[in-house]
Short mmCIF file of C-alpha atoms in Angstrom, two decimals:
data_model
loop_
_atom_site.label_atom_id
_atom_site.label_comp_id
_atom_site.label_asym_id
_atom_site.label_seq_id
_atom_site.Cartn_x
_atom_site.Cartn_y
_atom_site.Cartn_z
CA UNK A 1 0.00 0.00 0.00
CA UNK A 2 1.21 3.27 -0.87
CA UNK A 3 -0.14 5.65 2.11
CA UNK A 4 0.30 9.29 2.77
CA UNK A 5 -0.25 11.42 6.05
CA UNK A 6 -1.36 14.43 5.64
CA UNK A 7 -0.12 17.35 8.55
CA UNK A 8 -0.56 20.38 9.23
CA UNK A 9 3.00 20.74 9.10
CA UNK A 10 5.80 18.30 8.67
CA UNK A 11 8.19 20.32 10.51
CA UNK A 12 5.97 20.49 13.62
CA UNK A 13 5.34 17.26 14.11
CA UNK A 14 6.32 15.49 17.22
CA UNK A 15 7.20 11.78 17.60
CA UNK A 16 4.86 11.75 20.67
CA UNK A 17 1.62 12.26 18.68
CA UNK A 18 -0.90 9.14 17.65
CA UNK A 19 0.56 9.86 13.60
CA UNK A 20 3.90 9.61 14.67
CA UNK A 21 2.38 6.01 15.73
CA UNK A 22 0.02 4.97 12.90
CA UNK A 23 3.29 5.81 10.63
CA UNK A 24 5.09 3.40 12.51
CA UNK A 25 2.91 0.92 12.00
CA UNK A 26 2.27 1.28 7.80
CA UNK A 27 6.31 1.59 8.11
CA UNK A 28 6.39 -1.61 9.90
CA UNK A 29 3.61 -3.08 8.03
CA UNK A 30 6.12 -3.31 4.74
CA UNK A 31 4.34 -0.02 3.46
CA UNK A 32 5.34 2.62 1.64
CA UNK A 33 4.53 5.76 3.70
CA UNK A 34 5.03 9.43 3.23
CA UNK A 35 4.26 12.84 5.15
CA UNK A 36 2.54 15.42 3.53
CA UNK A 37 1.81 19.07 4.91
CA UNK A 38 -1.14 21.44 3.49
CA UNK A 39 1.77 23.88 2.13
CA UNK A 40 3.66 21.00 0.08
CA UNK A 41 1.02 20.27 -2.53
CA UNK A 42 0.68 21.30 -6.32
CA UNK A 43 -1.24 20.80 -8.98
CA UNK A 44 0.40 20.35 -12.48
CA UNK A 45 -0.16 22.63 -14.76
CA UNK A 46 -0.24 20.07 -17.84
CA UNK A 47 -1.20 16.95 -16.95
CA UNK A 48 -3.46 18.25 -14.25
CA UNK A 49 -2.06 15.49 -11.79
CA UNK A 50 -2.04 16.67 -7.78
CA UNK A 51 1.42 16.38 -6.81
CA UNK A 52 3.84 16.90 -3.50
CA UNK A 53 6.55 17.34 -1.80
CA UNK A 54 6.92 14.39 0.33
CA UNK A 55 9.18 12.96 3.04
CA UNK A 56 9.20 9.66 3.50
CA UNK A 57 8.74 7.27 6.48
CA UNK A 58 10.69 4.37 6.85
CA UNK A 59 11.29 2.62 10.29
CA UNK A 60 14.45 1.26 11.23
CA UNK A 61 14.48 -2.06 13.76
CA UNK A 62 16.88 0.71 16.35
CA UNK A 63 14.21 3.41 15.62
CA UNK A 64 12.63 4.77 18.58
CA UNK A 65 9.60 7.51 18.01
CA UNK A 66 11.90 10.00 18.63
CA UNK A 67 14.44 9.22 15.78
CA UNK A 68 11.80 7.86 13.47
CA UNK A 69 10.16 11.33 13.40
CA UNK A 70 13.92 12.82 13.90
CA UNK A 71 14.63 10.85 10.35
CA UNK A 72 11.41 12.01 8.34
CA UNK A 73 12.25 15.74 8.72
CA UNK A 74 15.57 15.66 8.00
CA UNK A 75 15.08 14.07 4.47
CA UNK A 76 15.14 16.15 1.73
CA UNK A 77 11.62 16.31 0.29
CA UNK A 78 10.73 14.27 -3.17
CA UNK A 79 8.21 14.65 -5.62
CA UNK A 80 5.48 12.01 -5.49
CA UNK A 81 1.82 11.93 -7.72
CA UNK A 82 -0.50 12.29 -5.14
CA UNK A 83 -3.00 10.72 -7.71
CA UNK A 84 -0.89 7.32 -7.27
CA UNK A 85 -1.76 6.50 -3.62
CA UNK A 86 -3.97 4.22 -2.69
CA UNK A 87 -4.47 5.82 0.29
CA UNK A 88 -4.58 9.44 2.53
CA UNK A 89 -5.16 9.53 6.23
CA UNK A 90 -5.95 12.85 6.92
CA UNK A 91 -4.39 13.75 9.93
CA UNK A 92 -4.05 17.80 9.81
CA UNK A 93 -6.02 19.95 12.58
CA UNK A 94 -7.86 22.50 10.72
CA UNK A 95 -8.61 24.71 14.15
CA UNK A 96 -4.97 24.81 14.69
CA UNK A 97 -4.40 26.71 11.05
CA UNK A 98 -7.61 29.32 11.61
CA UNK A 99 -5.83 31.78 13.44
CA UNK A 100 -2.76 31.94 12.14
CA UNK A 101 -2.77 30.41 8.56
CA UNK A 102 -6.78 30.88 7.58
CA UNK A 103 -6.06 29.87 3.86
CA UNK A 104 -5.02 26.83 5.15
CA UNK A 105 -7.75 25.61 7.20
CA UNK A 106 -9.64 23.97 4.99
CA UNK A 107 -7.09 22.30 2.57
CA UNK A 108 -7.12 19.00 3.83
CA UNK A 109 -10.98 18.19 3.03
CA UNK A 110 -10.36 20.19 0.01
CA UNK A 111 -7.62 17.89 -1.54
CA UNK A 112 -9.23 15.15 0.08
CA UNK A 113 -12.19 15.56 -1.81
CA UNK A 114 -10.11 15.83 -5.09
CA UNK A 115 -8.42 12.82 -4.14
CA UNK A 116 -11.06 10.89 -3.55
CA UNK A 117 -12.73 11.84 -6.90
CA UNK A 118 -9.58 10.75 -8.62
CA UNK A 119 -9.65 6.87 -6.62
CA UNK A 120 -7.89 7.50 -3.84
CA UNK A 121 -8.62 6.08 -0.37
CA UNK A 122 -9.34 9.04 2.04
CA UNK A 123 -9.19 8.38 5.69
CA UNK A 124 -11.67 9.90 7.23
CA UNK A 125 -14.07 10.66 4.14
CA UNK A 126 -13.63 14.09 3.23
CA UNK A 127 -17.41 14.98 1.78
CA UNK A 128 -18.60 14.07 5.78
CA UNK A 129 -15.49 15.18 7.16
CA UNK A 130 -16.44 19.17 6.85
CA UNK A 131 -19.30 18.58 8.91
CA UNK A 132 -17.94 15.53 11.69
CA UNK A 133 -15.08 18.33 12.36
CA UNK A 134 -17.39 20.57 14.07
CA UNK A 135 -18.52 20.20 17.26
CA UNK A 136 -22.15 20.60 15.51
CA UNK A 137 -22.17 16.71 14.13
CA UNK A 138 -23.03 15.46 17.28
CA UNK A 139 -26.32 16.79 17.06
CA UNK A 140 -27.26 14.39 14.65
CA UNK A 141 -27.14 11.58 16.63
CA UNK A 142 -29.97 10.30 19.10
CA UNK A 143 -30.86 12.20 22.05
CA UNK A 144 -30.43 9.73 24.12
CA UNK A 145 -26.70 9.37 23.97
CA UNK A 146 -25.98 13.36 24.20
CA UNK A 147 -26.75 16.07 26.41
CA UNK A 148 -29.17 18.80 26.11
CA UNK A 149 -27.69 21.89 24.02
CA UNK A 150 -27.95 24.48 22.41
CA UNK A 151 -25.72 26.29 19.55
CA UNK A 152 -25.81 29.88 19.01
CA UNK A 153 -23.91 33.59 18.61
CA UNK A 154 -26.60 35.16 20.31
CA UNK A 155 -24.97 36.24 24.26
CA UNK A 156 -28.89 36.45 25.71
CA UNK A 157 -29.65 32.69 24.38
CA UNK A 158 -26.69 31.37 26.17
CA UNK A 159 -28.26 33.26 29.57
CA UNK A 160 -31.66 31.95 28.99
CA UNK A 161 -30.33 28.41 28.28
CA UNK A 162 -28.16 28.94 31.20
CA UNK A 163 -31.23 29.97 33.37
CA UNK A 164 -33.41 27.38 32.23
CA UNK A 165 -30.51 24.20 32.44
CA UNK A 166 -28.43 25.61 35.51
CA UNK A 167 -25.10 23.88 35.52
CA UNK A 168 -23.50 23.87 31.91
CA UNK A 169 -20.44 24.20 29.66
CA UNK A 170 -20.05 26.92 27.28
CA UNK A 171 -16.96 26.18 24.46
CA UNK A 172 -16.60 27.15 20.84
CA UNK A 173 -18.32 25.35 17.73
CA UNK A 174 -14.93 24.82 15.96
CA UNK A 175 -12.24 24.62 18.80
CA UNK A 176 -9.69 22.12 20.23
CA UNK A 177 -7.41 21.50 22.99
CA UNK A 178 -9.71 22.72 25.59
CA UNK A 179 -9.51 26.32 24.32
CA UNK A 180 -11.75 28.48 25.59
CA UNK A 181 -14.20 26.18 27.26
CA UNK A 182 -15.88 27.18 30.78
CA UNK A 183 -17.82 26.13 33.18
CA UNK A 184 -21.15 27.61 34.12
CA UNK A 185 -22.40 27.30 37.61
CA UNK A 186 -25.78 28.39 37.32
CA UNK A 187 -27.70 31.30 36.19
CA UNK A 188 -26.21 33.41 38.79
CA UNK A 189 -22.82 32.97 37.38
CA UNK A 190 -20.76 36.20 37.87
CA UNK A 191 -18.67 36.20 34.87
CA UNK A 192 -21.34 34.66 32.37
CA UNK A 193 -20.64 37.78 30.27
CA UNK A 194 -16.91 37.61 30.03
CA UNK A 195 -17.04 34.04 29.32
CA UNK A 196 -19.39 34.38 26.49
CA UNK A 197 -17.56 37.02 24.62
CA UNK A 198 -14.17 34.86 24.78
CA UNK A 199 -15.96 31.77 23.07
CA UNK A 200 -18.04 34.11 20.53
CA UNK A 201 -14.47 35.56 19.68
CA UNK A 202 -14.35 31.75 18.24
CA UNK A 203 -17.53 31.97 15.83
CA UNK A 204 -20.90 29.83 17.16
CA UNK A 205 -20.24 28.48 20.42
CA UNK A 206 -22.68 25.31 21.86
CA UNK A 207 -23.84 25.26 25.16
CA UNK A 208 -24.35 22.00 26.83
CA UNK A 209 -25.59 20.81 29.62
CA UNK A 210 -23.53 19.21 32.50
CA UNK A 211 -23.33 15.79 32.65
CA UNK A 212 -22.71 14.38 36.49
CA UNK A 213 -19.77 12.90 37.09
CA UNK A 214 -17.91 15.36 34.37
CA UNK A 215 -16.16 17.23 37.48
CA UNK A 216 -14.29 13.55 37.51
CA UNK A 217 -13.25 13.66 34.20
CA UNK A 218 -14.27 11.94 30.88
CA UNK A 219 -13.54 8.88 28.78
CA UNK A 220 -12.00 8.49 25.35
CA UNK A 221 -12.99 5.83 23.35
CA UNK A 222 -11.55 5.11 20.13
CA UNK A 223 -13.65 3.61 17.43
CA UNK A 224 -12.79 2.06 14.41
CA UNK A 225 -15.42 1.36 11.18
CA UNK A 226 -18.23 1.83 13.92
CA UNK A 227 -16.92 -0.60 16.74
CA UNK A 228 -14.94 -0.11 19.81
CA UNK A 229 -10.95 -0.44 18.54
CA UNK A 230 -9.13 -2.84 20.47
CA UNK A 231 -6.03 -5.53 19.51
CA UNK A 232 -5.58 -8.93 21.63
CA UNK A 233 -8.43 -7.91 23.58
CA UNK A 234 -7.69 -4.80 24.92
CA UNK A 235 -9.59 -1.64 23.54
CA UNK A 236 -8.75 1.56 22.95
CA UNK A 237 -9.58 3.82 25.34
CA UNK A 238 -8.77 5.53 28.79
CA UNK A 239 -10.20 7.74 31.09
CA UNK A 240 -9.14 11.48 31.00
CA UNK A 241 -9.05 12.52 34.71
CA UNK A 242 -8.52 16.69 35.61
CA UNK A 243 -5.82 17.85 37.64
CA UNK A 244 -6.29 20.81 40.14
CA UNK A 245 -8.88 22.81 40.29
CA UNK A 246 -9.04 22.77 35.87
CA UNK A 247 -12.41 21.04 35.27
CA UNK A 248 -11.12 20.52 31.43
CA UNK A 249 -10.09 16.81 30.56
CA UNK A 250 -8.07 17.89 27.38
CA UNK A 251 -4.25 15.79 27.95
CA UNK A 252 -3.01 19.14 26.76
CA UNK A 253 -4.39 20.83 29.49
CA UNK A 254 -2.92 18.84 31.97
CA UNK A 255 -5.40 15.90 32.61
CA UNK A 256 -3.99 12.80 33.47
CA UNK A 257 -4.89 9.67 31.96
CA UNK A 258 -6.10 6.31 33.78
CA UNK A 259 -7.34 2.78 32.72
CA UNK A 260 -10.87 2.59 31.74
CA UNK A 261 -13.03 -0.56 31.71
CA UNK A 262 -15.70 -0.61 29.06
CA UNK A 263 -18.95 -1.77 30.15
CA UNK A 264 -22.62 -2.16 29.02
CA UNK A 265 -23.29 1.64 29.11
CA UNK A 266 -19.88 2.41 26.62
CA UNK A 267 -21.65 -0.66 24.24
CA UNK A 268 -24.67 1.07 24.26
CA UNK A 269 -23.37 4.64 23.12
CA UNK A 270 -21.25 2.22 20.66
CA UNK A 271 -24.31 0.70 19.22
CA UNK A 272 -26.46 3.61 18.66
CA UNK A 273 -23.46 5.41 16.87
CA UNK A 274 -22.06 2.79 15.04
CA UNK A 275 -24.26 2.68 12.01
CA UNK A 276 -24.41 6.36 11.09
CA UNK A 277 -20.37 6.82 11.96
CA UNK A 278 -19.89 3.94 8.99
CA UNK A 279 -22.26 5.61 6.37
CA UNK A 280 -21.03 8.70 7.01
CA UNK A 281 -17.24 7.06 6.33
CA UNK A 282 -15.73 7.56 9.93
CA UNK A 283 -13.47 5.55 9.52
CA UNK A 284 -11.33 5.95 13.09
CA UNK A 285 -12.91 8.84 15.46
CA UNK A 286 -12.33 9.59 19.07
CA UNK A 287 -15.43 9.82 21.67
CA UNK A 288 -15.83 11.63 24.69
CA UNK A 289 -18.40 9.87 27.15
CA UNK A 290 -19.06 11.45 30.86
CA UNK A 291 -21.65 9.03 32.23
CA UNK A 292 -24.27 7.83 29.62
CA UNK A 293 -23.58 10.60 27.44
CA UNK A 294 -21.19 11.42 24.48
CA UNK A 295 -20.29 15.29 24.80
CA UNK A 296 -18.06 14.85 22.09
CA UNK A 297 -16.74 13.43 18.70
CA UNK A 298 -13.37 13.85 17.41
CA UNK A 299 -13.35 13.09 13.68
CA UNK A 300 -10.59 15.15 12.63
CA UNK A 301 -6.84 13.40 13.38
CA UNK A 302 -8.20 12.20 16.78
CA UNK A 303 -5.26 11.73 19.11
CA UNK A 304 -4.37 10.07 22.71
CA UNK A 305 -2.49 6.90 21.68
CA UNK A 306 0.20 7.57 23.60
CA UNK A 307 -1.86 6.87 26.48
CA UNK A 308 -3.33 3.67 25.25
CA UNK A 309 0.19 2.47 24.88
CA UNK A 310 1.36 3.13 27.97
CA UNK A 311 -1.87 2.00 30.34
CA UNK A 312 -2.11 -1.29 28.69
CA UNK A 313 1.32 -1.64 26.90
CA UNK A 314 0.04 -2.56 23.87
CA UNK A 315 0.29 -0.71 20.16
CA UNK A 316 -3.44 -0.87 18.29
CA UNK A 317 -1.91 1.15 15.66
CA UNK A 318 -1.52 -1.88 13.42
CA UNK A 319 -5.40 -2.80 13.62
CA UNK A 320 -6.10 0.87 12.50
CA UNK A 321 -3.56 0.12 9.21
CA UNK A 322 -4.60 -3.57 8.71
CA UNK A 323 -8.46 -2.01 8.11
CA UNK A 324 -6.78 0.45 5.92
CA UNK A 325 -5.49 -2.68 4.00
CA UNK A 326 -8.86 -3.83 3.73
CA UNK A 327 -10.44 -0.90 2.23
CA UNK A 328 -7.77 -0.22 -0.77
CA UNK A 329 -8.25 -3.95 -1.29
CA UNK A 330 -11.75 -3.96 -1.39
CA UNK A 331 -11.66 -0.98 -3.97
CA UNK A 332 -12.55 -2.28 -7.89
#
């Protein structure tokens, strides 16, 4: 299989990050594997093929994370045909590239889409993949598994919702990293006002309401083609517990991570997501459940393998590629 990555950045990648890990594995796997970033692609002027300027992956048996990633950037770049690959994993974060690079934000669904029109394999499907990356797809899925909400830009909604829900979070439509999210106490919350201008500085922000048992954290379950991911038995996924007095469960904010044990409860959300996730071609998404409830879906280069790997020393990373496999196979 001939697979691409495609990043934000190649020079900003760090070894530490779940694409450092699913390049391992294609690497490992006897693939060919390249990184692409948004900035490195062209489109030729004759032939009208999408080409790149690609660095490629290749894992040494001595390689740690560390000097596999090392290795990648310090190769000069090469031209490949985009059009060739059987496959692209989109792993770029579009939120990351709004502020400072705006003409960049959207590339990866954009070549994705072009891609896929030309018989490529895109990881996760690009024509869904504009809506799943906003914070907005989960209110397409049942009730049941997802807490009361409400999305708006309108300050005296978010009061009234406030008023009428009590205890709620308040965090932008398109955000990441546990940016700009706050907690709402009640109606009566003091700085309601300055909290709702920082997340409207963001675009639409969503209002939801607090599920019990959030102040202890949240879970993150990966999913792969609509079921839990998991290799010899063990699945992928971990709880996401705060540290001090930060309610946020973001790893980036400083949450640490602990083993999670998936029960009849994490089946259910599985079940009554599973079907709409495949049709819509999520391929490999991230879920955040607090109780009985999913407050969120990460469909756009999910991340958090690092802590799978370490809580149950095992690497899924290979079951993500091997389905991969499957799909360029499958394709006529």
């Amino acid at each position: 299989m001939r697979l691409a990555f495609f990043v934000n950045d190649v020079a900003t990648e760090i070894d530490e990050y779940t694409t450092t890990r699913l390049a391992r594995a294609a690497a490992q796997g006897g693939h060919e594997v390249w990184y692409v970033g948004v900035e490195d692609v062209e489109l030729g002027e004759s032939n009208e093929q999408m080409v790149a300027r690609a660095h490629a992956a290749e894992f040494d048996k001595d390689d740690t994370l560390e000097t596999f990633m090392e290795r990648i950037k310090q190769r000069d770049a090469e031209r490949i045909v985009m059009d060739d690959l059987d496959a692209l994993f989109l792993r770029n974060e579009s939120i990351d590239d709004q502020q400072k690079r705006p003409w960049a934000s959207p590339l990866g669904v954009v070549f994705g889409q072009m891609l896929k029109a030309r018989g490529v394999t895109v990881v996760n499907d690009p024509m869904s993949l504009t809506r799943a990356s906003s914070k907005l797809y989960l209110e397409e899925f049942p009730e049941k598994i997802r807490p009361r909400s409400l999305v708006t830009r309108d300050p005296e909604a978010i009061e009234q919702f406030a008023r009428k829900v009590g205890h709620c979070v308040v965090k932008p439509l398109y955000g990441a990293r546990g940016r700009n999210v706050f907690m709402i106490e009640d109606e009566g919350e003091a700085n309601l006002a300055q909290m709702t201008e920082a997340v409207l500085q963001d675009g639409y922000a969503i209002v939801q309401e607090f599920v019990d048992g959030g102040e202890q954290g949240d879970a993150r379950i990966f999913l792969l083609e609509g079921q839990i991911l998991e290799r010899d038995g063990k699945p992928a996924a971990f709880r996401r517990v705060p540290t001090g007095n930060d309610p946020r469960a973001n790893i980036s904010a400083g949450a640490r991570s602990a083993p999670l044990e998936i029960g009849d409860v994490e089946h259910g959300i599985v079940e009554a997501m599973g079907e709409k996730l495949v049709a819509d071609g999520m391929c490999f998404v991230g879920i955040d459940v607090i109780g009985d409830k999913v407050v969120e879906i990460n469909a756009e280069s999910p991340g958090g393998m690092q802590s799978v790997e370490r809580l149950y020393e095992i690497d899924v990373c290979p079951t993500v590629i091997e389905a991969l496999e499957r799909r360029t196979d499958s394709k006529p």
